[in-house]
Amino acid sequence: MEVSTWPAILDLLGNLAFPMILLGSLLLRSSSSNSPAGPNLPFGLGRSKAKFQMEPNTGITFDDVAGVDEAKQDFQEIVEFLRTLEKFAAVGARIPKGVLLVGPPGTGKTLLAKAIAGEAGVPFFSLSGSEFIEMFVGVGASRVRDLFNKAKANSPCLVFIDEIDAVGRQRGTGIGGGNDEREQTLNQLLTEMDGFSGNSGVIVIAATNRPEILDSALLRPGRFDRQVSVGLPDIRGREEILKVHSKNKKLDKDVSLGVIAMRTPGFSGADLANLMNEAAILAGRRGKDKITMKEVDDSIDRIVAGMEGTKMVDGKSKMLVAYHEVGHAICVTLTPGHDPVQKVTLIPRGQARGLTWFLPGEDPTLISKQQLFARIVAGLGGQAAEEVIFGEPEITTSAAGDLQQITQIARQMVTTYGMSEIGPWVLIDPTVQSSDVVLRMLSRNSMSEKLAEDIDSSVKNIIDNAYEIAKAHIKNNREAMDKIVDLLLEKETLTGDEFRVILSEFTDVSINNTKRTPAREMIEV
Ligand code: ADP
Ligand code: ZN
Ligand code: MG
């Protein structure tokens, strides 16, 4: 099983923003977080020995990169420099040498760098930070030297260093000794950056998703002294990116890119590209000549929740999963502030044996206390149903994923968002999230014991309250649940509307189901 470490703040936000937080049995976060780095053969064997790549012409333009208008604007100037170096040199302008491109994976950093080279019509040299780090001391440094020599000989040009954090992390704090190879490589990189003058026509762009761990020497004037950020795209950005990636695809007229954008909060550009490709493959496999909304929907489900598994056989365990999921769905529907249920299904996907999906009503970049609390109640709905219906001794392990999620949310409410009686201050040092073991230990120790206890008890309070509410929802709606579970067992999947129709025979379901402002208008505020 995947052991999820404490997420960075952004990670949680991303997590919350991820479509329709899946309240699934045994659902462990899968997709984005666990990309194994591939087979790691000893002594760098089996690795390609390519030192760096050089593309004389990337063929990529700004039109290929969508939804990151600000970054494009920031880079317009760099393109200008590369195009007309002499003009700037003539008036004595000092041209920037290094730009740090910051953003999460898949947001188009590499693509953007290639587009800059493409727009300027200059060669593109690239090298990934992780490729620097070899078993043999000195190899990385000599690669850096080679790279810069080649680049200078081909000026004007653009040098792209991906994953610069692999070489550029803060020196001298690592436990277990420094890494000689890395330090040498970093020093060489600094020397090279200092060695060429601003007007040599070599511009270096480095990408990272963790600027905070970079050695401060890298960020000094004359090195990577400019930063450009790209974030996950908002709904309009997603629609633009979808446009780019459906250009060469045949779409049925029922496919609305706006609707897809609405259903995919938290998707990066790479996720969206992948989505359209999956949908095309699916359409091909189904023998269709066009991609329909069905293929897109199925691909979203698959990307978010994993591959469809084999169906459960009828029996106690299927019944239990059915109650568990309906428990979620009822709490989703009856707790004020929650987004509406989109569907409930017993068809297993990824690690989950059942899933309750909800439709994000708006781009979840701003989340209220009420909404967070509603997510905790909804997240506990599964276990609450197991306890209320089958009795405490029968509670199963299926809520493990739910509990992990809701505990994270509750803890962040207290420590990060100032949403508890402790008050509005940040109770964890950002370095807690640092990947550096020593920094993490130090910051833990700087908190008073009393405060640590208060945090724990506030978190517990929130969760205890939520669990009581969840159990009350289940108890008060027992009859409705039985009826919904019967139908769910028969049909395997219920749409949100089918679910609400039955529930509304027993109770008022209008609370979270009022027509929402479409997301498009929401973000225009
Ligand atoms: P990063 O370097 O930030 O991890 P990449 O540039 O490698 O991301 O993106 C991977 C792929 O995802 C790109 O080749 C492209 O197909 C798609 N993609 C990512 N961001 C965008 C975007 N903003 N516009 C269009 N396509 C994108
Ligand atoms: Zn669950
Ligand atoms: Mg990249």
Coordinates of C-alpha atoms in Angstrom, one line a residue, residues 57-403:
N57 CA 14.4 24.0 -34.0
T58 CA 11.8 22.9 -31.5
G59 CA 8.9 23.7 -33.9
I60 CA 6.8 24.7 -30.9
T61 CA 5.2 28.1 -30.6
F62 CA 3.2 29.9 -28.0
D63 CA 0.0 28.8 -29.7
D64 CA 0.8 25.2 -28.5
V65 CA 0.8 26.3 -24.9
A66 CA -2.6 27.3 -23.6
G67 CA -4.0 28.7 -20.4
V68 CA -0.7 30.3 -19.2
D69 CA -1.1 33.7 -20.6
E70 CA 0.8 35.5 -17.8
A71 CA 3.8 33.3 -18.2
K72 CA 3.8 33.8 -21.9
Q73 CA 3.7 37.5 -21.4
D74 CA 6.6 37.3 -19.0
F75 CA 8.6 35.4 -21.6
Q76 CA 7.7 37.6 -24.5
E77 CA 10.6 39.8 -23.4
I78 CA 13.1 36.9 -23.4
V79 CA 12.0 35.9 -26.9
E80 CA 12.6 39.5 -27.9
F81 CA 16.1 39.4 -26.4
L82 CA 17.0 36.2 -28.2
R83 CA 15.6 37.4 -31.5
T84 CA 17.3 40.7 -31.6
L85 CA 20.3 40.4 -29.4
E86 CA 22.3 43.1 -31.2
K87 CA 19.7 45.8 -30.6
F88 CA 19.8 45.3 -26.9
A89 CA 23.6 45.0 -26.8
A90 CA 24.0 48.2 -28.8
V91 CA 22.3 50.3 -26.2
G92 CA 24.2 48.6 -23.4
A93 CA 21.3 46.7 -21.8
R94 CA 22.2 43.9 -19.5
I95 CA 20.2 41.0 -20.6
P96 CA 19.0 38.5 -18.0
K97 CA 20.7 35.2 -17.9
G98 CA 18.6 32.9 -15.9
V99 CA 14.9 32.4 -15.3
L100 CA 13.5 30.0 -12.9
L101 CA 10.2 28.5 -14.1
V102 CA 8.2 27.3 -11.1
G103 CA 5.2 25.0 -11.2
P104 CA 3.7 21.6 -10.5
P105 CA 4.4 18.7 -12.8
G106 CA 2.6 18.6 -16.1
T107 CA 1.8 22.3 -16.3
G108 CA 3.7 22.9 -19.4
K109 CA 7.1 24.1 -18.2
T110 CA 9.1 22.1 -20.7
L111 CA 6.6 22.9 -23.4
L112 CA 6.9 26.6 -22.6
A113 CA 10.7 26.6 -22.7
K114 CA 10.6 24.9 -26.0
A115 CA 8.1 27.4 -27.3
I116 CA 10.4 30.3 -26.3
A117 CA 13.2 28.7 -28.3
G118 CA 10.7 28.1 -31.1
E119 CA 9.3 31.6 -31.1
A120 CA 12.8 33.1 -31.1
G121 CA 14.1 30.6 -33.7
V122 CA 17.1 29.6 -31.6
P123 CA 18.5 26.2 -30.7
F124 CA 17.2 24.5 -27.6
F125 CA 19.6 22.7 -25.3
S126 CA 18.2 20.6 -22.5
L127 CA 19.3 18.5 -19.7
S128 CA 17.6 17.2 -16.6
G129 CA 18.9 17.8 -13.1
S130 CA 18.5 14.2 -12.2
E131 CA 20.7 13.2 -15.1
F132 CA 23.6 15.2 -13.6
I133 CA 23.7 12.9 -10.6
E134 CA 25.8 10.0 -11.5
M135 CA 27.7 7.5 -9.4
F136 CA 31.1 9.0 -10.2
V137 CA 32.1 12.2 -8.7
G138 CA 33.0 14.8 -11.3
V139 CA 30.8 13.5 -14.1
G140 CA 28.0 16.0 -13.5
A141 CA 30.4 18.9 -13.3
S142 CA 32.0 18.0 -16.6
R143 CA 28.6 17.7 -18.2
V144 CA 27.7 21.1 -17.1
R145 CA 30.9 22.4 -18.6
D146 CA 30.3 20.6 -21.9
L147 CA 26.8 21.9 -22.0
F148 CA 27.7 25.5 -21.6
N149 CA 30.6 25.3 -24.0
K150 CA 28.3 23.9 -26.6
A151 CA 25.7 26.5 -25.9
K152 CA 28.1 29.4 -26.1
A153 CA 29.3 28.2 -29.4
N154 CA 25.7 28.2 -30.7
S155 CA 24.6 31.5 -29.3
P156 CA 22.0 32.8 -29.3
C157 CA 20.3 29.9 -27.8
L158 CA 18.3 28.6 -24.9
V159 CA 19.5 26.2 -22.3
F160 CA 16.8 24.4 -20.3
I161 CA 17.6 22.6 -17.1
D162 CA 14.8 20.5 -15.9
E163 CA 14.4 19.4 -12.3
I164 CA 17.0 21.8 -11.1
D165 CA 16.2 20.9 -7.5
A166 CA 17.9 17.6 -8.1
V167 CA 21.3 19.4 -8.2
G168 CA 20.4 22.8 -6.7
R169 CA 19.0 22.0 -3.3
Q170 CA 20.3 23.8 -0.3
R171 CA 23.8 22.7 0.6
G172 CA 25.0 21.6 3.9
T173 CA 21.8 20.6 5.7
G174 CA 21.5 17.1 4.5
I175 CA 21.8 14.4 7.1
G176 CA 24.0 11.5 6.3
G177 CA 26.7 13.6 4.9
G178 CA 26.8 16.0 1.9
N179 CA 26.6 14.8 -1.6
D180 CA 30.0 15.6 -3.1
E181 CA 28.9 14.9 -6.6
R182 CA 25.9 17.1 -6.3
E183 CA 27.8 20.0 -4.7
Q184 CA 30.5 19.8 -7.3
T185 CA 27.8 19.9 -10.0
L186 CA 26.1 22.8 -8.4
N187 CA 29.3 24.7 -8.0
Q188 CA 30.1 24.2 -11.6
L189 CA 26.7 25.4 -12.6
L190 CA 27.2 28.6 -10.6
T191 CA 30.6 29.1 -12.0
E192 CA 29.3 28.8 -15.6
M193 CA 26.4 31.1 -14.9
D194 CA 28.9 33.7 -13.6
G195 CA 31.4 33.1 -16.3
F196 CA 29.4 34.2 -19.3
S197 CA 28.4 37.7 -19.7
G198 CA 24.7 38.7 -19.9
N199 CA 25.2 39.5 -23.5
S200 CA 26.6 36.3 -24.7
G201 CA 23.2 35.3 -26.0
V202 CA 22.7 32.3 -23.8
I203 CA 19.6 32.3 -21.7
V204 CA 19.2 29.6 -19.1
I205 CA 15.8 28.5 -18.0
A206 CA 15.5 26.1 -15.1
A207 CA 12.4 24.4 -14.0
T208 CA 11.4 23.1 -10.6
N209 CA 8.3 22.5 -8.6
R210 CA 10.1 23.1 -5.3
P211 CA 11.7 26.5 -5.4
E212 CA 11.9 26.6 -1.6
I213 CA 14.6 24.0 -1.4
L214 CA 16.9 25.6 -3.8
D215 CA 20.3 26.8 -2.7
S216 CA 20.1 30.5 -2.2
A217 CA 23.3 31.0 -4.2
L218 CA 21.3 30.0 -7.3
L219 CA 18.9 32.8 -6.9
R220 CA 21.4 35.6 -6.5
P221 CA 21.5 38.4 -9.0
G222 CA 23.1 37.4 -12.2
R223 CA 22.0 33.8 -11.8
F224 CA 18.4 32.7 -11.7
D225 CA 17.2 36.1 -10.5
R226 CA 13.8 36.0 -12.3
Q227 CA 11.0 33.7 -11.5
V228 CA 8.0 32.9 -13.6
S229 CA 5.3 30.7 -12.2
V230 CA 2.8 28.5 -13.9
G231 CA 0.1 26.9 -11.9
L232 CA -2.6 24.4 -12.5
P233 CA -5.0 25.8 -15.1
D234 CA -8.3 27.3 -14.0
I235 CA -11.5 26.4 -15.8
R236 CA -10.9 28.7 -18.7
G237 CA -7.3 27.6 -19.0
R238 CA -8.5 24.0 -19.1
E239 CA -10.9 24.8 -21.9
E240 CA -8.1 26.5 -23.9
I241 CA -5.8 23.5 -23.3
L242 CA -8.5 21.1 -24.4
K243 CA -8.9 23.1 -27.6
V244 CA -5.2 22.7 -28.3
H245 CA -5.4 18.9 -27.7
S246 CA -8.6 18.3 -29.7
K247 CA -7.4 20.1 -32.8
N248 CA -6.3 16.9 -34.6
K249 CA -9.1 14.8 -33.2
K250 CA -12.6 14.0 -34.5
L251 CA -15.1 15.1 -31.9
D252 CA -18.8 14.3 -31.9
K253 CA -21.0 17.4 -31.7
D254 CA -22.2 16.4 -28.3
V255 CA -18.7 16.9 -26.9
S256 CA -18.5 20.3 -25.1
L257 CA -15.0 21.3 -24.1
G258 CA -16.6 23.7 -21.6
V259 CA -18.3 20.9 -19.8
I260 CA -15.1 18.8 -19.8
A261 CA -13.2 21.7 -18.3
M262 CA -15.9 22.0 -15.6
R263 CA -15.5 18.3 -14.7
T264 CA -11.7 18.4 -14.5
P265 CA -10.6 20.7 -11.7
G266 CA -7.1 19.9 -10.6
F267 CA -6.1 18.5 -13.9
S268 CA -2.8 19.7 -15.3
G269 CA -2.2 20.4 -19.0
A270 CA -0.5 17.0 -19.2
D271 CA -3.6 15.3 -17.6
L272 CA -5.8 17.0 -20.1
A273 CA -3.7 16.0 -23.1
N274 CA -3.7 12.5 -21.7
L275 CA -7.5 12.6 -21.2
M276 CA -8.2 13.5 -24.9
N277 CA -5.8 10.8 -26.0
E278 CA -7.4 8.2 -23.8
A279 CA -10.8 9.2 -25.1
A280 CA -9.6 8.8 -28.7
I281 CA -8.1 5.4 -28.0
L282 CA -11.4 4.3 -26.3
A283 CA -13.4 5.6 -29.3
G284 CA -11.2 3.6 -31.6
R285 CA -11.5 0.5 -29.5
R286 CA -15.3 0.9 -29.5
G287 CA -15.2 1.2 -33.3
K288 CA -16.6 4.7 -33.4
D289 CA -15.4 7.2 -36.0
K290 CA -15.8 10.1 -33.5
I291 CA -15.1 10.7 -29.9
T292 CA -18.3 11.1 -28.0
M293 CA -19.0 12.5 -24.5
K294 CA -19.3 8.9 -23.3
E295 CA -15.6 8.2 -24.1
V296 CA -14.5 11.4 -22.5
D297 CA -16.5 10.7 -19.3
D298 CA -15.1 7.2 -19.1
S299 CA -11.6 8.5 -19.5
I300 CA -12.1 11.1 -16.8
D301 CA -13.2 8.3 -14.4
R302 CA -10.3 6.2 -15.4
I303 CA -7.7 9.0 -15.0
V304 CA -9.1 10.1 -11.7
A305 CA -9.9 6.8 -10.1
G306 CA -7.9 4.2 -12.0
M307 CA -8.8 1.2 -14.1
E308 CA -12.1 -0.4 -13.9
G309 CA -11.8 -3.7 -11.9
T310 CA -13.8 -6.8 -12.0
K311 CA -17.3 -6.6 -10.5
M312 CA -18.0 -7.8 -7.1
V313 CA -20.1 -10.9 -6.7
D314 CA -23.3 -10.6 -4.7
G315 CA -22.8 -11.3 -1.0
K316 CA -22.2 -9.7 2.3
S317 CA -19.2 -7.7 1.2
K318 CA -21.0 -6.2 -1.8
M319 CA -23.9 -5.2 0.5
L320 CA -21.5 -3.6 2.9
V321 CA -19.8 -1.6 0.2
A322 CA -23.2 -0.5 -1.0
Y323 CA -24.2 0.8 2.4
H324 CA -20.8 2.4 2.8
E325 CA -21.1 4.3 -0.5
V326 CA -24.7 5.3 0.1
G327 CA -23.6 6.5 3.5
H328 CA -21.2 8.8 1.8
A329 CA -23.8 9.9 -0.7
I330 CA -26.4 10.7 2.0
C331 CA -23.9 12.8 4.0
V332 CA -22.8 14.6 0.8
T333 CA -26.4 15.5 0.1
L334 CA -27.5 16.5 3.5
T335 CA -24.6 18.4 4.9
P336 CA -24.7 22.1 4.0
G337 CA -21.9 23.2 1.8
H338 CA -21.1 20.1 -0.1
D339 CA -21.1 19.7 -3.9
P340 CA -23.8 17.5 -5.2
V341 CA -23.5 13.8 -5.9
Q342 CA -22.8 13.0 -9.5
K343 CA -23.0 9.2 -9.2
V344 CA -22.7 6.3 -6.8
T345 CA -21.2 3.1 -8.2
L346 CA -20.3 -0.4 -7.1
I347 CA -18.1 -0.9 -10.0
P348 CA -14.6 -1.1 -8.6
R349 CA -11.9 1.2 -9.9
G350 CA -8.3 1.4 -9.0
Q351 CA -8.0 0.5 -5.3
A352 CA -11.6 1.4 -4.6
R353 CA -14.4 -1.1 -4.4
G354 CA -17.1 1.5 -4.7
L355 CA -17.1 5.2 -5.4
T356 CA -19.2 8.2 -4.7
W357 CA -18.5 10.9 -7.2
F358 CA -19.5 14.5 -6.8
L359 CA -19.7 17.2 -9.3
P360 CA -17.5 20.2 -8.5
G361 CA -19.9 23.2 -8.6
E362 CA -17.3 25.8 -9.0
D363 CA -13.5 26.0 -9.3
P364 CA -12.5 25.0 -5.8
T365 CA -9.7 27.5 -5.4
L366 CA -11.4 29.2 -2.5
I367 CA -12.9 26.8 0.0
S368 CA -14.9 27.8 3.1
K369 CA -14.8 26.4 6.5
Q370 CA -18.3 25.1 6.0
Q371 CA -17.3 23.3 2.8
L372 CA -14.3 21.7 4.4
F373 CA -16.4 20.6 7.4
A374 CA -18.9 19.1 5.0
R375 CA -16.2 17.2 3.3
I376 CA -15.2 15.7 6.6
V377 CA -18.8 14.7 7.4
A378 CA -19.2 13.2 3.9
G379 CA -15.9 11.4 4.2
L380 CA -17.0 9.8 7.4
G381 CA -20.3 8.8 6.0
G382 CA -19.0 5.5 4.8
Q383 CA -17.8 4.3 8.2
A384 CA -20.8 5.8 9.9
A385 CA -23.1 3.7 7.7
E386 CA -21.1 0.6 8.5
E387 CA -21.3 1.3 12.2
V388 CA -25.0 2.2 12.3
I389 CA -26.2 -0.5 10.0
F390 CA -24.0 -3.4 10.9
G391 CA -22.9 -2.5 14.4
E392 CA -19.6 -1.4 15.7
P393 CA -17.9 -4.8 15.7
E394 CA -18.6 -5.1 12.0
I395 CA -16.8 -2.0 10.9
T396 CA -14.3 -2.9 8.2
T397 CA -11.0 -1.7 6.9
S398 CA -12.7 0.0 3.9
A399 CA -12.6 3.5 5.4
A400 CA -8.8 3.7 5.6
G401 CA -8.5 6.0 2.6
D402 CA -11.4 8.1 3.8
L403 CA -9.9 8.6 7.2

